[in-house]
Amino acid sequence: MRDRVEVPISQKYNLTLEEAAEYFNIGTNRLREITDENKTSMVIMVGTKRLIKRKKMEEYLDKITVL
């Protein structure tokens, strides 16, 4: 049996809403709104679970001045 390896958030390709909220310091409700607007480019849906593509979200935040 293998031990589960913890990958640091900064090295993960996809983040859950909770991980993204912690990483980007943005509330989960606001993240949900942002990803609803940009679902095709920065979200992967796994069933009903929403995973945010970390690098795409970083690129989005680099381009905006108001959140």
Tab-separated table of C-alpha atoms in Angstrom:
chain	number	residue	atom	x	y	z
A	1	MET	CA	0.000	0.000	0.000
A	2	ARG	CA	1.353	3.424	-0.982
A	3	ASP	CA	1.374	6.465	1.245
A	4	ARG	CA	-0.534	9.407	-0.180
A	5	VAL	CA	1.824	12.163	-1.327
A	6	GLU	CA	0.780	15.736	-0.599
A	7	VAL	CA	1.446	18.009	-3.565
A	8	PRO	CA	1.847	21.703	-2.679
A	9	ILE	CA	-0.951	23.900	-4.063
A	10	SER	CA	1.587	25.927	-6.052
A	11	GLN	CA	2.568	22.785	-7.984
A	12	LYS	CA	-0.926	21.483	-8.716
A	13	TYR	CA	-2.300	21.789	-12.244
A	14	ASN	CA	-5.938	21.973	-11.075
A	15	LEU	CA	-7.340	23.368	-7.851
A	16	THR	CA	-10.625	22.788	-6.077
A	17	LEU	CA	-12.632	25.905	-5.217
A	18	GLU	CA	-11.368	25.734	-1.644
A	19	GLU	CA	-7.717	25.377	-2.708
A	20	ALA	CA	-8.086	28.206	-5.242
A	21	ALA	CA	-9.683	30.442	-2.601
A	22	GLU	CA	-6.721	29.872	-0.313
A	23	TYR	CA	-4.112	30.229	-3.072
A	24	PHE	CA	-5.543	33.368	-4.702
A	25	ASN	CA	-7.054	34.893	-1.535
A	26	ILE	CA	-10.461	35.181	-3.214
A	27	GLY	CA	-13.733	33.913	-1.731
A	28	THR	CA	-15.291	30.725	-3.079
A	29	ASN	CA	-18.481	32.529	-4.151
A	30	ARG	CA	-16.514	35.069	-6.210
A	31	LEU	CA	-14.414	32.262	-7.715
A	32	ARG	CA	-17.611	30.461	-8.655
A	33	GLU	CA	-18.847	33.628	-10.421
A	34	ILE	CA	-15.549	34.131	-12.262
A	35	THR	CA	-15.400	30.536	-13.405
A	36	ASP	CA	-19.059	30.590	-14.499
A	37	GLU	CA	-18.127	33.449	-16.861
A	38	ASN	CA	-14.937	31.725	-18.092
A	39	LYS	CA	-15.939	28.094	-17.808
A	40	THR	CA	-14.612	26.963	-21.179
A	41	SER	CA	-11.070	28.204	-20.641
A	42	MET	CA	-10.291	27.679	-16.968
A	43	VAL	CA	-12.578	24.972	-15.594
A	44	ILE	CA	-12.660	21.204	-15.782
A	45	MET	CA	-15.852	19.606	-14.511
A	46	VAL	CA	-15.471	16.154	-12.956
A	47	GLY	CA	-19.085	15.181	-12.436
A	48	THR	CA	-20.368	18.076	-10.350
A	49	LYS	CA	-16.918	18.929	-8.983
A	50	ARG	CA	-15.376	22.108	-10.430
A	51	LEU	CA	-11.602	22.149	-10.843
A	52	ILE	CA	-9.888	25.404	-11.724
A	53	LYS	CA	-6.864	25.369	-14.018
A	54	ARG	CA	-4.338	27.218	-11.849
A	55	LYS	CA	-2.234	28.731	-14.651
A	56	LYS	CA	-5.308	29.918	-16.614
A	57	MET	CA	-6.643	31.591	-13.478
A	58	GLU	CA	-3.258	33.235	-12.872
A	59	GLU	CA	-3.275	34.555	-16.471
A	60	TYR	CA	-6.814	35.902	-16.012
A	61	LEU	CA	-5.896	37.685	-12.775
A	62	ASP	CA	-2.764	39.177	-14.375
A	63	LYS	CA	-4.937	40.843	-17.044
A	64	ILE	CA	-7.572	42.458	-14.822
A	65	THR	CA	-7.311	45.477	-12.528
A	66	VAL	CA	-10.592	45.160	-10.595
A	67	LEU	CA	-12.072	41.991	-9.165
